XYZ file of C-alpha atoms in Angstrom:
166
model
C 28.533 17.037 45.505
C 25.100 18.437 46.225
C 24.385 21.861 44.777
C 21.362 23.868 45.847
C 20.544 26.848 43.634
C 18.602 29.605 45.430
C 17.561 32.547 43.292
C 17.593 35.864 45.114
C 14.320 37.234 46.481
C 12.297 40.085 44.985
C 14.486 43.170 44.518
C 13.675 46.779 43.701
C 12.745 47.340 40.082
C 15.673 48.367 37.876
C 13.698 51.350 36.576
C 13.054 52.689 40.081
C 16.597 52.164 41.372
C 19.003 55.056 40.716
C 22.253 53.448 41.871
C 24.462 50.694 40.489
C 22.629 47.463 39.690
C 24.971 45.589 42.025
C 23.665 47.724 44.915
C 19.969 47.150 44.177
C 18.359 45.909 47.417
C 15.527 43.528 48.203
C 12.094 45.029 48.653
C 10.368 44.725 52.036
C 8.054 42.183 50.430
C 11.067 40.310 49.045
C 12.696 40.129 52.483
C 9.438 39.023 54.109
C 8.803 36.313 51.511
C 12.411 35.109 51.680
C 12.189 34.729 55.461
C 9.166 32.458 54.977
C 10.880 30.522 52.181
C 13.988 30.119 54.377
C 11.828 28.579 57.095
C 10.563 26.131 54.479
C 14.143 25.360 53.449
C 14.972 24.669 57.111
C 12.026 22.240 57.289
C 13.569 20.267 54.414
C 16.405 19.452 56.859
C 19.092 19.862 54.198
C 22.660 19.203 55.259
C 24.406 22.299 53.892
C 28.128 22.796 54.475
C 28.597 26.179 52.757
C 26.657 29.077 51.314
C 28.240 30.786 48.307
C 26.696 34.022 47.127
C 27.075 36.592 44.416
C 28.494 39.859 45.785
C 25.419 41.803 44.592
C 23.444 43.254 47.484
C 20.160 41.482 46.675
C 21.832 38.072 46.571
C 24.010 38.693 49.603
C 20.962 39.808 51.613
C 19.065 36.712 50.439
C 22.010 34.525 51.496
C 22.109 36.142 54.941
C 18.369 35.585 55.453
C 18.828 31.907 54.554
C 22.004 31.600 56.646
C 20.283 32.990 59.762
C 17.390 30.573 59.420
C 19.715 27.622 58.722
C 22.155 28.655 61.468
C 25.010 28.934 58.959
C 26.005 32.593 59.359
C 29.686 31.638 59.684
C 29.553 29.547 56.499
C 28.736 32.317 53.993
C 31.339 33.118 51.335
C 31.118 35.647 48.516
C 32.081 34.452 45.043
C 32.642 37.107 42.377
C 32.126 34.515 39.653
C 28.496 34.055 40.857
C 27.691 37.712 40.044
C 25.099 38.360 37.341
C 27.972 39.178 34.964
C 30.271 36.466 36.357
C 31.855 33.622 34.460
C 30.157 30.260 35.114
C 33.184 28.293 33.832
C 35.355 30.059 36.399
C 32.776 29.344 39.079
C 32.624 25.609 38.317
C 36.433 25.470 38.351
C 36.345 27.245 41.766
C 33.885 24.635 43.072
C 36.033 21.747 41.850
C 39.226 23.202 43.337
C 37.938 24.479 46.683
C 35.152 22.143 47.778
C 35.073 18.412 48.374
C 32.834 16.206 46.281
C 30.934 15.088 49.394
C 30.120 18.634 50.457
C 26.759 20.289 50.061
C 26.749 23.903 48.855
C 23.893 26.411 48.703
C 24.465 28.845 45.832
C 22.667 32.194 45.871
C 22.541 34.012 42.579
C 20.769 35.451 39.569
C 18.838 34.718 36.412
C 19.546 33.959 33.627
C 22.963 32.914 35.027
C 21.488 30.107 37.159
C 19.284 28.425 34.570
C 22.130 28.672 32.057
C 24.521 26.989 34.499
C 21.969 24.364 35.534
C 21.345 23.646 31.852
C 25.054 23.030 31.173
C 25.468 20.853 34.272
C 22.491 18.591 33.490
C 22.432 18.627 29.671
C 25.888 19.689 28.468
C 25.344 21.166 25.020
C 21.681 20.096 24.978
C 18.889 22.417 26.010
C 16.576 22.066 28.970
C 13.791 24.558 29.556
C 13.389 25.327 33.224
C 12.296 28.309 35.272
C 13.729 29.235 38.660
C 11.459 31.820 40.264
C 12.761 34.508 42.622
C 13.185 32.725 45.954
C 12.975 29.315 44.229
C 15.299 26.431 45.068
C 16.722 23.647 42.889
C 18.795 20.616 43.896
C 21.449 19.063 41.663
C 23.758 16.166 42.412
C 27.143 15.991 40.672
C 29.880 13.383 41.112
C 32.565 15.904 40.195
C 31.731 19.428 39.050
C 32.869 20.203 35.503
C 31.486 22.717 33.029
C 29.603 20.086 31.052
C 27.027 17.382 31.657
C 27.981 16.152 35.124
C 24.852 16.436 37.280
C 21.258 15.393 37.576
C 18.360 17.560 38.671
C 16.761 16.052 41.768
C 14.018 18.652 42.269
C 12.973 22.258 41.791
C 10.749 24.012 44.335
C 8.870 27.251 43.864
C 8.725 29.843 46.654
C 5.042 28.947 47.174
C 5.943 25.324 47.896
C 8.728 26.374 50.272
C 6.330 28.633 52.204
C 3.788 25.802 52.490
C 6.389 23.691 54.281
C 6.322 25.929 57.364
């Protein structure tokens, strides 16, 4: 299974936003930068079967921007367990039960959830220090997803690199 981890784009600052954190939107700059990054992702010619996103507005909007550029608008699914306060064990179990090991899935989510999950998948109980910037993309390959060491990190691209691909 190929897992692509896409961190949501730049969102409004928590201190400036008066509503629920789950409703916090992308900034205009965040949307603009994500559109450029999505064009870079398209240039990578990735074979993506599904896009799974956190239900939070900023991640959902990021997923839709990517889906439009990748022509996958009908392949977007919301996963509650990808929310910032979601349970990564539940999410990995969901992947194993509902997706085939040959499928390629783009995950759109949050920090520190993503780097914590990536850490478990590539190092198990060990620790790996990695940073996934807003709008950044990482690729992992796993034979079978389990909540333990089961994957290898193929690459990690910053938003700047993705924009340079266009």
